């Protein structure tokens, strides 16, 4: 687990399970193997491609000790009295959900929503495991106990965890079981297993401590692929291959977002990585693999909540642009801004409604209404590109008439720029700063990477539409319509309510039957 420096001060003893930013940086110097631009990275905390991102996350760790944020970003464990990160708070009440949401708001505003996998995200998958722990226990109590142990230890390590799920993109004509990159167990030992294959994307995993790894169920699945587990990022025989950077080490005036680094994505090469039994959650239990969607319920809530806060950031940016240009009096501009405002308000409504209709699982974990979250995610993905385009439209020439900080240092040029391009009640240079921020949020390489990420994050729109069709309960409404129309239809022949039964329903029914 993550090793920390233990405080001997009585005043700080309660914080022994929290890391400072500097301790976080030190925790990354653990021998992990990362490859970037054709070379191994000896120390990601000082490497130009990763340093700014690490520093940005380190600042979030430091906020845990800031009196203004401490009571939001941390909580006191009722059993031990220890102070832990709210990212590892198991939601067992509406107050817990609200506290986690407040933590997410802080991390979103800190990164301006550009990190889809902030430190408080990865734990939501573990919360999902806990929410269905009764099903895991009914199948394999020993492996199920590993879940509880991992959550406890990760919380005490103030660890940052990554959800690693995506399969390597390869020839789709090759059957699933024959794909060379399909992660699978290649050796079973008394003390654990060895896994071989690849996983893709892994956003921000290289800056974390652990990965929760899952293979999704597919037809005729090779039992060797049937595994869920957790793996330390620095484990032997694991290589993380980073994509190219989409930000540069530029001035904060020129790139007020990009200068803080990007959420780097990595490809994972598991070359017979050893996983001890105590790190395995599911093995050779194919029915449990069908639980992954409900396991992700809290993760999906986190994703949509972050998009709500990000929508509010877009709303603020849109208003700042209009104010700087003095275009608020133009009806078409006001109508454009209402699209952005309505987008933010709609996502807020989805989140608050889903929390209001949250239900307790049999293990006492409170989970927001997944039907509302799923519908909200579809809405967010369908309207996200439009919101970005609205901001580009209202910007006019501002996005392509930006000048770097160095230009403003030339007095003769700066003087004329101020004379010719000043905004509405704002200097030309400050107007330039606003458009620098807008560029980073909706136009640059970093913004494009984030837009692509959001579009495919935790499932593409087509899959989400299919899930809504399957799960939306229209039974009573359809029954009413048929009654009023005087139509009689045999119910079994009508595929109406909630479509086909989900794998989660089948696992739950089978478990209760065995009991």
Tab-separated table of C-alpha atoms in Angstrom:
chain	number	residue	atom	x	y	z
A	1	UNK	CA	0.000	0.000	0.000
A	2	UNK	CA	0.965	3.675	-0.203
A	3	UNK	CA	3.612	4.444	2.393
A	4	UNK	CA	3.346	7.725	4.277
A	5	UNK	CA	5.411	9.669	6.766
A	6	UNK	CA	3.748	9.341	10.135
A	7	UNK	CA	3.369	12.487	12.209
A	8	UNK	CA	4.374	12.404	15.842
A	9	UNK	CA	2.672	15.675	16.672
A	10	UNK	CA	-0.386	15.287	18.893
A	11	UNK	CA	-2.101	18.037	16.943
A	12	UNK	CA	-1.607	16.199	13.658
A	13	UNK	CA	-1.931	12.598	14.761
A	14	UNK	CA	-5.506	12.428	13.453
A	15	UNK	CA	-4.138	13.259	9.991
A	16	UNK	CA	-1.765	10.301	9.766
A	17	UNK	CA	-3.839	8.799	6.936
A	18	UNK	CA	-3.755	11.953	4.800
A	19	UNK	CA	-0.995	12.884	2.361
A	20	UNK	CA	0.350	16.342	1.702
A	21	UNK	CA	1.193	17.335	-1.841
A	22	UNK	CA	4.864	16.642	-1.221
A	23	UNK	CA	4.111	13.217	0.223
A	24	UNK	CA	1.990	12.528	-2.846
A	25	UNK	CA	4.919	13.402	-5.104
A	26	UNK	CA	7.199	11.132	-3.073
A	27	UNK	CA	4.696	8.268	-3.379
A	28	UNK	CA	5.101	8.341	-7.165
A	29	UNK	CA	8.845	7.690	-6.955
A	30	UNK	CA	8.274	3.977	-6.484
A	31	UNK	CA	9.912	2.343	-9.490
A	32	UNK	CA	6.879	2.425	-11.805
A	33	UNK	CA	7.760	1.945	-15.459
A	34	UNK	CA	6.390	4.649	-17.764
A	35	UNK	CA	7.343	5.162	-21.395
A	36	UNK	CA	6.820	8.543	-23.067
A	37	UNK	CA	7.985	9.663	-26.524
A	38	UNK	CA	10.277	6.675	-26.968
A	39	UNK	CA	12.048	6.845	-23.614
A	40	UNK	CA	11.512	5.611	-20.076
A	41	UNK	CA	10.558	8.225	-17.512
A	42	UNK	CA	12.904	8.037	-14.511
A	43	UNK	CA	10.863	10.411	-12.334
A	44	UNK	CA	7.441	11.604	-13.470
A	45	UNK	CA	7.384	14.328	-10.808
A	46	UNK	CA	10.150	16.192	-12.665
A	47	UNK	CA	9.530	15.039	-16.247
A	48	UNK	CA	8.282	17.898	-18.490
A	49	UNK	CA	5.365	15.838	-19.821
A	50	UNK	CA	4.030	14.924	-16.385
A	51	UNK	CA	5.388	17.431	-13.853
A	52	UNK	CA	2.641	20.043	-14.288
A	53	UNK	CA	-0.113	17.454	-13.929
A	54	UNK	CA	1.513	15.975	-10.838
A	55	UNK	CA	1.823	19.448	-9.333
A	56	UNK	CA	-1.843	20.142	-10.081
A	57	UNK	CA	-2.934	16.962	-8.291
A	58	UNK	CA	-0.497	17.640	-5.451
A	59	UNK	CA	-2.242	20.962	-4.899
A	60	UNK	CA	-5.509	19.055	-4.406
A	61	UNK	CA	-3.835	16.865	-1.794
A	62	UNK	CA	-2.632	20.002	0.005
A	63	UNK	CA	-6.175	21.366	0.103
A	64	UNK	CA	-7.019	18.576	2.548
A	65	UNK	CA	-5.069	20.556	5.151
A	66	UNK	CA	-6.489	23.967	4.238
A	67	UNK	CA	-9.012	25.049	6.918
A	68	UNK	CA	-11.299	26.386	4.186
A	69	UNK	CA	-11.595	22.945	2.563
A	70	UNK	CA	-10.661	20.474	5.296
A	71	UNK	CA	-14.186	19.669	6.490
A	72	UNK	CA	-15.320	18.998	2.918
A	73	UNK	CA	-12.350	17.094	1.553
A	74	UNK	CA	-11.931	14.908	4.654
A	75	UNK	CA	-14.154	13.116	7.143
A	76	UNK	CA	-13.720	11.458	10.499
A	77	UNK	CA	-14.211	7.717	10.506
A	78	UNK	CA	-16.894	7.024	13.145
A	79	UNK	CA	-15.322	3.727	14.195
A	80	UNK	CA	-11.631	4.640	14.453
A	81	UNK	CA	-11.764	8.409	14.823
A	82	UNK	CA	-9.219	8.705	12.024
A	83	UNK	CA	-9.472	11.518	9.512
A	84	UNK	CA	-9.661	10.168	5.950
A	85	UNK	CA	-10.136	11.545	2.457
A	86	UNK	CA	-13.777	12.092	1.476
A	87	UNK	CA	-12.911	10.370	-1.770
A	88	UNK	CA	-13.072	7.137	0.227
A	89	UNK	CA	-16.291	7.957	2.085
A	90	UNK	CA	-18.824	5.151	1.542
A	91	UNK	CA	-22.167	6.896	0.895
A	92	UNK	CA	-24.601	5.560	3.472
A	93	UNK	CA	-26.817	8.647	3.687
A	94	UNK	CA	-27.914	11.608	1.599
A	95	UNK	CA	-25.499	13.708	3.630
A	96	UNK	CA	-22.652	11.440	2.521
A	97	UNK	CA	-23.647	11.847	-1.132
A	98	UNK	CA	-23.768	15.606	-0.714
A	99	UNK	CA	-20.342	15.613	0.934
A	100	UNK	CA	-18.860	13.566	-1.889
A	101	UNK	CA	-20.525	15.892	-4.388
A	102	UNK	CA	-19.052	18.924	-2.634
A	103	UNK	CA	-15.616	17.292	-2.856
A	104	UNK	CA	-16.142	16.671	-6.563
A	105	UNK	CA	-17.101	20.316	-7.040
A	106	UNK	CA	-13.800	21.409	-5.510
A	107	UNK	CA	-11.754	19.071	-7.725
A	108	UNK	CA	-13.739	20.137	-10.813
A	109	UNK	CA	-13.279	23.848	-10.187
A	110	UNK	CA	-9.605	23.236	-9.414
A	111	UNK	CA	-9.043	21.532	-12.790
A	112	UNK	CA	-11.844	23.401	-14.620
A	113	UNK	CA	-13.290	19.965	-15.314
A	114	UNK	CA	-10.457	18.996	-17.672
A	115	UNK	CA	-9.613	15.900	-15.611
A	116	UNK	CA	-12.297	13.261	-16.037
A	117	UNK	CA	-10.545	11.066	-13.495
A	118	UNK	CA	-9.685	13.326	-10.535
A	119	UNK	CA	-8.433	11.753	-7.279
A	120	UNK	CA	-11.983	11.352	-5.923
A	121	UNK	CA	-13.197	9.350	-8.958
A	122	UNK	CA	-11.467	5.962	-8.823
A	123	UNK	CA	-12.876	5.074	-5.430
A	124	UNK	CA	-16.423	5.168	-6.826
A	125	UNK	CA	-15.810	1.823	-8.521
A	126	UNK	CA	-14.782	0.398	-5.152
A	127	UNK	CA	-17.931	1.890	-3.620
A	128	UNK	CA	-19.816	0.028	-6.350
A	129	UNK	CA	-18.193	-3.227	-5.287
A	130	UNK	CA	-19.249	-2.560	-1.694
A	131	UNK	CA	-22.797	-1.754	-2.781
A	132	UNK	CA	-23.176	-5.298	-4.143
A	133	UNK	CA	-20.879	-7.061	-1.716
A	134	UNK	CA	-23.622	-9.496	-0.713
A	135	UNK	CA	-23.590	-10.955	-4.227
A	136	UNK	CA	-19.811	-11.299	-4.218
A	137	UNK	CA	-19.919	-12.926	-0.768
A	138	UNK	CA	-22.598	-15.390	-1.834
A	139	UNK	CA	-20.384	-16.519	-4.713
A	140	UNK	CA	-16.905	-16.493	-3.146
A	141	UNK	CA	-16.682	-15.142	0.436
A	142	UNK	CA	-12.887	-15.252	0.518
A	143	UNK	CA	-12.383	-13.159	-2.593
A	144	UNK	CA	-15.220	-10.844	-1.550
A	145	UNK	CA	-13.395	-10.078	1.690
A	146	UNK	CA	-10.518	-8.765	-0.440
A	147	UNK	CA	-12.782	-5.932	-1.613
A	148	UNK	CA	-13.482	-4.714	1.891
A	149	UNK	CA	-9.810	-5.000	2.861
A	150	UNK	CA	-8.674	-3.079	-0.207
A	151	UNK	CA	-11.107	-0.213	0.400
A	152	UNK	CA	-9.995	0.063	4.028
A	153	UNK	CA	-6.304	0.055	3.170
A	154	UNK	CA	-6.646	2.392	0.193
A	155	UNK	CA	-8.570	4.870	2.330
A	156	UNK	CA	-5.857	4.775	4.988
A	157	UNK	CA	-3.255	5.287	2.272
A	158	UNK	CA	-5.083	8.340	0.858
A	159	UNK	CA	-4.552	6.458	-2.402
A	160	UNK	CA	-5.538	7.526	-5.881
A	161	UNK	CA	-7.128	4.669	-7.783
A	162	UNK	CA	-7.800	4.279	-11.529
A	163	UNK	CA	-10.576	2.269	-13.147
A	164	UNK	CA	-9.016	0.238	-15.981
A	165	UNK	CA	-11.556	-1.401	-18.253
A	166	UNK	CA	-11.111	-0.597	-21.961
A	167	UNK	CA	-9.792	-3.316	-24.235
A	168	UNK	CA	-7.007	-2.618	-26.750
A	169	UNK	CA	-8.399	-1.427	-30.073
A	170	UNK	CA	-7.557	-4.066	-32.664
A	171	UNK	CA	-8.988	-6.042	-35.592
A	172	UNK	CA	-12.716	-6.395	-34.831
A	173	UNK	CA	-12.959	-9.385	-37.165
A	174	UNK	CA	-10.828	-11.468	-34.795
A	175	UNK	CA	-12.981	-13.403	-32.272
A	176	UNK	CA	-12.766	-12.065	-28.725
A	177	UNK	CA	-11.037	-15.099	-27.289
A	178	UNK	CA	-8.415	-15.021	-30.049
A	179	UNK	CA	-7.368	-11.405	-29.627
A	180	UNK	CA	-3.700	-11.389	-28.560
A	181	UNK	CA	-4.204	-8.334	-26.359
A	182	UNK	CA	-7.154	-9.690	-24.398
A	183	UNK	CA	-6.080	-9.631	-20.753
A	184	UNK	CA	-6.166	-13.128	-19.289
A	185	UNK	CA	-4.695	-15.419	-16.677
A	186	UNK	CA	-1.790	-17.367	-18.160
A	187	UNK	CA	-0.590	-19.073	-14.998
A	188	UNK	CA	-2.274	-20.078	-11.766
A	189	UNK	CA	-0.135	-20.538	-8.666
A	190	UNK	CA	-0.711	-21.365	-5.031
A	191	UNK	CA	-0.204	-17.745	-4.056
A	192	UNK	CA	-1.917	-16.057	-7.014
A	193	UNK	CA	-2.073	-15.766	-10.785
A	194	UNK	CA	-0.062	-14.221	-13.610
A	195	UNK	CA	-1.921	-12.064	-16.149
A	196	UNK	CA	-0.901	-11.245	-19.701
A	197	UNK	CA	-2.340	-8.808	-22.235
A	198	UNK	CA	-3.198	-5.157	-22.555
A	199	UNK	CA	-5.632	-2.504	-21.413
A	200	UNK	CA	-6.220	0.892	-22.988
A	201	UNK	CA	-6.799	4.573	-22.165
A	202	UNK	CA	-6.201	4.455	-18.374
A	203	UNK	CA	-6.648	8.195	-17.910
A	204	UNK	CA	-4.415	9.566	-15.139
A	205	UNK	CA	-3.583	6.042	-13.927
A	206	UNK	CA	0.137	6.741	-14.200
A	207	UNK	CA	-0.249	9.470	-11.577
A	208	UNK	CA	-2.128	7.178	-9.207
A	209	UNK	CA	-1.288	4.303	-6.908
A	210	UNK	CA	-3.628	1.424	-7.819
A	211	UNK	CA	-5.753	0.202	-10.686
A	212	UNK	CA	-8.985	-1.750	-10.367
A	213	UNK	CA	-8.984	-3.973	-13.432
A	214	UNK	CA	-12.046	-5.590	-14.957
A	215	UNK	CA	-12.878	-7.649	-18.016
A	216	UNK	CA	-16.424	-7.324	-19.297
A	217	UNK	CA	-18.491	-10.422	-19.970
A	218	UNK	CA	-18.781	-11.531	-23.596
A	219	UNK	CA	-20.284	-14.599	-25.262
A	220	UNK	CA	-18.250	-17.819	-25.107
A	221	UNK	CA	-15.752	-16.110	-22.840
A	222	UNK	CA	-12.549	-17.986	-22.123
A	223	UNK	CA	-12.523	-18.673	-18.346
A	224	UNK	CA	-8.956	-17.379	-18.304
A	225	UNK	CA	-10.353	-13.878	-19.026
A	226	UNK	CA	-12.722	-14.069	-16.083
A	227	UNK	CA	-10.970	-11.862	-13.561
A	228	UNK	CA	-11.419	-8.603	-11.634
A	229	UNK	CA	-8.568	-7.477	-9.439
A	230	UNK	CA	-6.496	-4.579	-8.171
A	231	UNK	CA	-2.899	-3.994	-9.203
A	232	UNK	CA	-0.370	-1.444	-7.888
A	233	UNK	CA	0.882	0.898	-10.591
A	234	UNK	CA	4.495	0.016	-9.757
A	235	UNK	CA	4.024	-3.765	-9.973
A	236	UNK	CA	6.786	-5.739	-11.670
A	237	UNK	CA	6.358	-6.521	-15.407
A	238	UNK	CA	3.799	-3.737	-15.955
A	239	UNK	CA	4.631	-1.027	-18.500
A	240	UNK	CA	2.566	2.125	-18.946
A	241	UNK	CA	2.915	3.650	-22.406
A	242	UNK	CA	1.804	7.279	-22.454
A	243	UNK	CA	0.274	9.019	-25.441
A	244	UNK	CA	1.825	12.232	-26.719
A	245	UNK	CA	1.229	15.340	-24.635
A	246	UNK	CA	-1.507	17.755	-25.682
A	247	UNK	CA	-0.201	20.628	-23.545
A	248	UNK	CA	3.126	22.415	-23.287
A	249	UNK	CA	4.988	24.148	-20.500
A	250	UNK	CA	3.737	27.597	-21.501
A	251	UNK	CA	3.031	30.740	-19.491
A	252	UNK	CA	-0.141	30.834	-17.445
A	253	UNK	CA	-1.258	34.008	-19.167
A	254	UNK	CA	-1.037	32.419	-22.618
A	255	UNK	CA	-2.592	29.120	-21.536
A	256	UNK	CA	-4.354	29.455	-18.171
A	257	UNK	CA	-5.632	25.869	-18.374
A	258	UNK	CA	-3.047	23.988	-20.415
A	259	UNK	CA	-0.161	25.314	-18.315
A	260	UNK	CA	-1.396	23.112	-15.459
A	261	UNK	CA	-0.929	19.913	-17.493
A	262	UNK	CA	-3.322	17.452	-19.071
A	263	UNK	CA	-4.911	14.204	-17.980
A	264	UNK	CA	-2.531	11.874	-19.774
A	265	UNK	CA	-3.868	8.577	-21.105
A	266	UNK	CA	-1.806	5.405	-20.989
A	267	UNK	CA	-1.755	1.976	-22.574
A	268	UNK	CA	-0.967	-0.894	-20.204
A	269	UNK	CA	1.248	-3.836	-21.095
A	270	UNK	CA	0.854	-6.707	-18.636
A	271	UNK	CA	3.722	-9.079	-19.334
A	272	UNK	CA	2.914	-11.917	-16.941
A	273	UNK	CA	2.163	-9.583	-14.048
A	274	UNK	CA	1.766	-11.483	-10.785
A	275	UNK	CA	-1.450	-10.823	-8.829
A	276	UNK	CA	-1.662	-12.432	-5.359
A	277	UNK	CA	-4.973	-13.977	-4.329
A	278	UNK	CA	-5.554	-11.208	-1.778
A	279	UNK	CA	-5.701	-8.687	-4.639
A	280	UNK	CA	-8.317	-10.596	-6.648
A	281	UNK	CA	-12.024	-9.738	-6.399
A	282	UNK	CA	-13.571	-12.094	-8.981
A	283	UNK	CA	-12.127	-15.198	-10.578
A	284	UNK	CA	-13.798	-17.913	-12.646
A	285	UNK	CA	-17.288	-16.579	-11.854
A	286	UNK	CA	-18.642	-15.433	-15.191
A	287	UNK	CA	-22.057	-14.442	-13.811
A	288	UNK	CA	-20.462	-11.824	-11.588
A	289	UNK	CA	-18.943	-10.133	-14.627
A	290	UNK	CA	-22.477	-9.162	-15.590
A	291	UNK	CA	-22.563	-6.899	-12.525
A	292	UNK	CA	-20.210	-4.321	-13.941
A	293	UNK	CA	-22.901	-1.851	-15.013
A	294	UNK	CA	-24.509	-1.619	-11.545
A	295	UNK	CA	-21.024	-1.583	-10.022
A	296	UNK	CA	-20.470	1.607	-12.033
A	297	UNK	CA	-23.633	3.341	-10.766
A	298	UNK	CA	-21.754	5.697	-8.450
A	299	UNK	CA	-19.037	6.242	-11.058
A	300	UNK	CA	-21.692	7.310	-13.572
A	301	UNK	CA	-23.171	9.662	-10.964
A	302	UNK	CA	-19.686	11.137	-10.473
A	303	UNK	CA	-19.238	11.603	-14.234
A	304	UNK	CA	-22.569	13.369	-14.710
A	305	UNK	CA	-22.046	15.539	-11.615
A	306	UNK	CA	-18.671	16.668	-12.927
A	307	UNK	CA	-20.283	17.505	-16.275
A	308	UNK	CA	-22.876	19.605	-14.418
A	309	UNK	CA	-20.134	21.602	-12.703
A	310	UNK	CA	-18.252	21.821	-15.982
A	311	UNK	CA	-21.420	23.163	-17.621
A	312	UNK	CA	-21.500	25.892	-14.986
A	313	UNK	CA	-17.912	26.746	-15.919
A	314	UNK	CA	-19.003	27.030	-19.566
A	315	UNK	CA	-21.861	29.286	-18.478
A	316	UNK	CA	-19.445	31.577	-16.658
A	317	UNK	CA	-17.086	31.621	-19.631
A	318	UNK	CA	-19.897	32.476	-22.054
A	319	UNK	CA	-21.035	35.397	-19.912
A	320	UNK	CA	-17.466	36.675	-19.501
A	321	UNK	CA	-17.036	36.716	-23.287
A	322	UNK	CA	-20.303	38.560	-23.877
A	323	UNK	CA	-19.486	41.094	-21.156
A	324	UNK	CA	-16.031	41.719	-22.616
A	325	UNK	CA	-17.444	42.284	-26.101
A	326	UNK	CA	-20.490	44.281	-25.036
A	327	UNK	CA	-22.822	42.027	-27.029
A	328	UNK	CA	-25.370	41.253	-24.305
A	329	UNK	CA	-27.869	43.571	-25.978
A	330	UNK	CA	-28.021	41.455	-29.133
A	331	UNK	CA	-31.067	39.098	-28.981
A	332	UNK	CA	-29.305	36.343	-30.905
A	333	UNK	CA	-26.403	36.374	-28.472
A	334	UNK	CA	-28.725	36.198	-25.463
A	335	UNK	CA	-30.565	33.277	-27.048
A	336	UNK	CA	-27.256	31.504	-27.632
A	337	UNK	CA	-26.281	31.931	-23.999
A	338	UNK	CA	-29.588	30.478	-22.835
A	339	UNK	CA	-28.580	27.203	-24.515
A	340	UNK	CA	-25.521	27.045	-22.281
A	341	UNK	CA	-27.471	28.040	-19.175
A	342	UNK	CA	-30.243	25.520	-19.910
A	343	UNK	CA	-27.650	22.786	-20.404
A	344	UNK	CA	-26.192	23.468	-16.956
A	345	UNK	CA	-29.623	23.678	-15.323
A	346	UNK	CA	-30.763	20.427	-16.931
A	347	UNK	CA	-27.736	18.468	-15.747
A	348	UNK	CA	-28.263	19.880	-12.264
A	349	UNK	CA	-31.870	18.690	-12.354
A	350	UNK	CA	-30.826	15.174	-13.367
A	351	UNK	CA	-28.332	14.959	-10.497
A	352	UNK	CA	-30.590	16.341	-7.782
A	353	UNK	CA	-33.502	14.156	-8.925
A	354	UNK	CA	-31.289	11.055	-9.034
A	355	UNK	CA	-30.051	11.755	-5.510
A	356	UNK	CA	-33.584	12.363	-4.262
A	357	UNK	CA	-34.640	8.979	-5.668
A	358	UNK	CA	-31.513	7.195	-4.425
A	359	UNK	CA	-32.033	3.693	-3.039
A	360	UNK	CA	-30.139	1.659	-0.488
A	361	UNK	CA	-28.576	-1.579	-1.638
A	362	UNK	CA	-28.749	-4.644	0.584
A	363	UNK	CA	-25.328	-3.725	1.972
A	364	UNK	CA	-26.495	-0.278	3.062
A	365	UNK	CA	-24.826	1.793	0.345
A	366	UNK	CA	-26.960	4.659	-0.990
A	367	UNK	CA	-26.925	4.729	-4.801
A	368	UNK	CA	-28.521	7.486	-6.930
A	369	UNK	CA	-31.263	6.477	-9.373
A	370	UNK	CA	-29.363	4.899	-12.264
A	371	UNK	CA	-32.202	5.424	-14.758
A	372	UNK	CA	-32.065	9.182	-14.295
A	373	UNK	CA	-28.277	9.194	-14.341
A	374	UNK	CA	-28.229	7.230	-17.603
A	375	UNK	CA	-30.729	9.595	-19.255
A	376	UNK	CA	-28.718	12.552	-17.963
A	377	UNK	CA	-25.500	11.169	-19.386
A	378	UNK	CA	-27.096	10.830	-22.816
A	379	UNK	CA	-28.346	14.417	-22.632
A	380	UNK	CA	-24.923	15.657	-21.570
A	381	UNK	CA	-23.143	13.900	-24.438
A	382	UNK	CA	-25.622	14.996	-27.095
A	383	UNK	CA	-25.466	18.675	-26.101
A	384	UNK	CA	-21.792	18.998	-25.115
A	385	UNK	CA	-20.535	19.670	-28.690
A	386	UNK	CA	-23.262	22.266	-29.197
A	387	UNK	CA	-22.288	24.130	-26.031
A	388	UNK	CA	-18.673	24.294	-27.175
A	389	UNK	CA	-19.772	25.582	-30.575
A	390	UNK	CA	-21.972	28.262	-29.008
A	391	UNK	CA	-18.950	29.577	-27.102
A	392	UNK	CA	-16.898	29.614	-30.300
A	393	UNK	CA	-19.693	31.449	-32.130
A	394	UNK	CA	-20.144	34.214	-29.552
A	395	UNK	CA	-16.365	34.726	-29.458
A	396	UNK	CA	-16.219	36.026	-33.008
A	397	UNK	CA	-12.643	36.784	-34.053
A	398	UNK	CA	-11.448	36.737	-30.439
A	399	UNK	CA	-10.276	33.128	-30.548
A	400	UNK	CA	-8.074	33.664	-33.601
A	401	UNK	CA	-6.876	37.149	-32.601
A	402	UNK	CA	-5.049	36.193	-29.446
A	403	UNK	CA	-1.541	37.464	-28.784
A	404	UNK	CA	1.095	35.821	-26.557
A	405	UNK	CA	2.383	37.414	-23.382
A	406	UNK	CA	5.694	38.244	-25.066
A	407	UNK	CA	3.916	40.486	-27.585
A	408	UNK	CA	2.430	42.608	-24.826
A	409	UNK	CA	5.952	43.303	-23.543
A	410	UNK	CA	6.698	45.373	-26.650
A	411	UNK	CA	5.530	48.848	-25.585
A	412	UNK	CA	4.852	50.220	-29.056
A	413	UNK	CA	2.764	47.200	-30.042
A	414	UNK	CA	0.961	46.894	-26.699
A	415	UNK	CA	0.018	50.563	-26.841
A	416	UNK	CA	-1.704	50.200	-30.212
A	417	UNK	CA	-3.371	46.930	-29.257
A	418	UNK	CA	-4.829	48.662	-26.239
A	419	UNK	CA	-5.969	51.584	-28.385
A	420	UNK	CA	-7.521	49.467	-31.135
A	421	UNK	CA	-8.847	46.326	-29.381
A	422	UNK	CA	-10.010	47.270	-25.891
A	423	UNK	CA	-13.198	45.533	-24.804
A	424	UNK	CA	-16.377	46.756	-23.161
A	425	UNK	CA	-15.177	48.140	-19.841
A	426	UNK	CA	-12.096	45.939	-20.007
A	427	UNK	CA	-8.562	46.445	-21.275
A	428	UNK	CA	-7.403	44.840	-24.481
A	429	UNK	CA	-4.943	42.668	-22.606
A	430	UNK	CA	-7.566	41.431	-20.131
A	431	UNK	CA	-9.894	40.686	-23.045
A	432	UNK	CA	-7.020	38.731	-24.561
A	433	UNK	CA	-6.688	36.789	-21.305
A	434	UNK	CA	-10.360	35.783	-21.432
A	435	UNK	CA	-9.971	34.458	-24.953
A	436	UNK	CA	-6.803	32.590	-23.953
A	437	UNK	CA	-8.910	30.793	-21.358
A	438	UNK	CA	-11.684	30.175	-23.877
A	439	UNK	CA	-9.164	28.718	-26.325
A	440	UNK	CA	-7.917	26.235	-23.761
A	441	UNK	CA	-11.459	25.199	-22.815
A	442	UNK	CA	-13.097	24.834	-26.242
A	443	UNK	CA	-10.557	25.014	-29.074
A	444	UNK	CA	-7.051	23.731	-28.351
A	445	UNK	CA	-5.624	20.230	-28.539
A	446	UNK	CA	-6.299	19.726	-24.847
A	447	UNK	CA	-9.950	20.785	-25.242
A	448	UNK	CA	-10.344	18.429	-28.209
A	449	UNK	CA	-8.890	15.543	-26.232
A	450	UNK	CA	-11.338	16.229	-23.382
A	451	UNK	CA	-14.281	16.420	-25.813
A	452	UNK	CA	-13.317	13.030	-27.283
A	453	UNK	CA	-12.930	11.595	-23.809
A	454	UNK	CA	-16.358	12.837	-22.700
A	455	UNK	CA	-18.003	11.381	-25.804
A	456	UNK	CA	-16.775	7.868	-25.041
A	457	UNK	CA	-16.465	8.107	-21.252
A	458	UNK	CA	-17.905	4.935	-19.631
A	459	UNK	CA	-19.886	4.053	-22.804
A	460	UNK	CA	-20.623	5.731	-26.152
A	461	UNK	CA	-24.044	7.351	-26.810
A	462	UNK	CA	-25.317	4.420	-28.891
A	463	UNK	CA	-24.799	2.046	-25.960
A	464	UNK	CA	-26.433	4.477	-23.542
A	465	UNK	CA	-29.486	4.764	-25.821
A	466	UNK	CA	-29.760	0.987	-25.876
A	467	UNK	CA	-29.569	0.865	-22.082
A	468	UNK	CA	-32.333	3.476	-21.778
A	469	UNK	CA	-34.516	1.490	-24.177
A	470	UNK	CA	-33.907	-1.653	-22.178
A	471	UNK	CA	-34.378	-0.214	-18.726
A	472	UNK	CA	-36.946	2.589	-18.932
A	473	UNK	CA	-40.142	1.334	-17.306
A	474	UNK	CA	-43.142	2.310	-19.434
A	475	UNK	CA	-45.404	-0.546	-18.314
A	476	UNK	CA	-48.150	1.482	-16.641
A	477	UNK	CA	-48.205	4.157	-19.326
A	478	UNK	CA	-48.500	1.565	-22.088
A	479	UNK	CA	-51.206	-0.255	-20.182
A	480	UNK	CA	-53.195	2.994	-19.861
A	481	UNK	CA	-52.883	3.778	-23.570
A	482	UNK	CA	-54.063	0.320	-24.581
A	483	UNK	CA	-56.986	0.435	-22.181
A	484	UNK	CA	-58.133	3.835	-23.456
A	485	UNK	CA	-57.735	2.690	-27.056
A	486	UNK	CA	-59.656	-0.522	-26.376
A	487	UNK	CA	-56.756	-2.680	-27.476
A	488	UNK	CA	-55.949	-6.029	-25.906
A	489	UNK	CA	-52.418	-7.390	-26.298
A	490	UNK	CA	-50.837	-10.457	-24.783
A	491	UNK	CA	-48.205	-9.061	-22.384
A	492	UNK	CA	-45.573	-11.766	-22.997
A	493	UNK	CA	-45.605	-10.923	-26.694
A	494	UNK	CA	-45.070	-7.228	-26.095
A	495	UNK	CA	-41.520	-6.173	-25.352
A	496	UNK	CA	-42.425	-3.202	-23.203
A	497	UNK	CA	-41.226	-2.689	-19.689
A	498	UNK	CA	-37.533	-2.565	-19.035
A	499	UNK	CA	-36.805	-4.671	-22.106
A	500	UNK	CA	-34.840	-7.859	-21.608
A	501	UNK	CA	-33.722	-8.656	-18.110
A	502	UNK	CA	-30.309	-7.317	-17.308
A	503	UNK	CA	-27.429	-9.511	-16.243
A	504	UNK	CA	-27.638	-7.787	-12.855
A	505	UNK	CA	-31.242	-8.996	-12.419
A	506	UNK	CA	-30.233	-12.522	-13.336
A	507	UNK	CA	-27.313	-12.573	-10.896
A	508	UNK	CA	-29.471	-11.229	-8.085
A	509	UNK	CA	-32.211	-13.800	-8.753
A	510	UNK	CA	-29.728	-16.689	-8.897
A	511	UNK	CA	-28.070	-15.610	-5.643
A	512	UNK	CA	-31.365	-15.386	-3.788
A	513	UNK	CA	-32.443	-18.763	-5.187
A	514	UNK	CA	-29.299	-20.395	-3.772
A	515	UNK	CA	-29.977	-18.858	-0.382
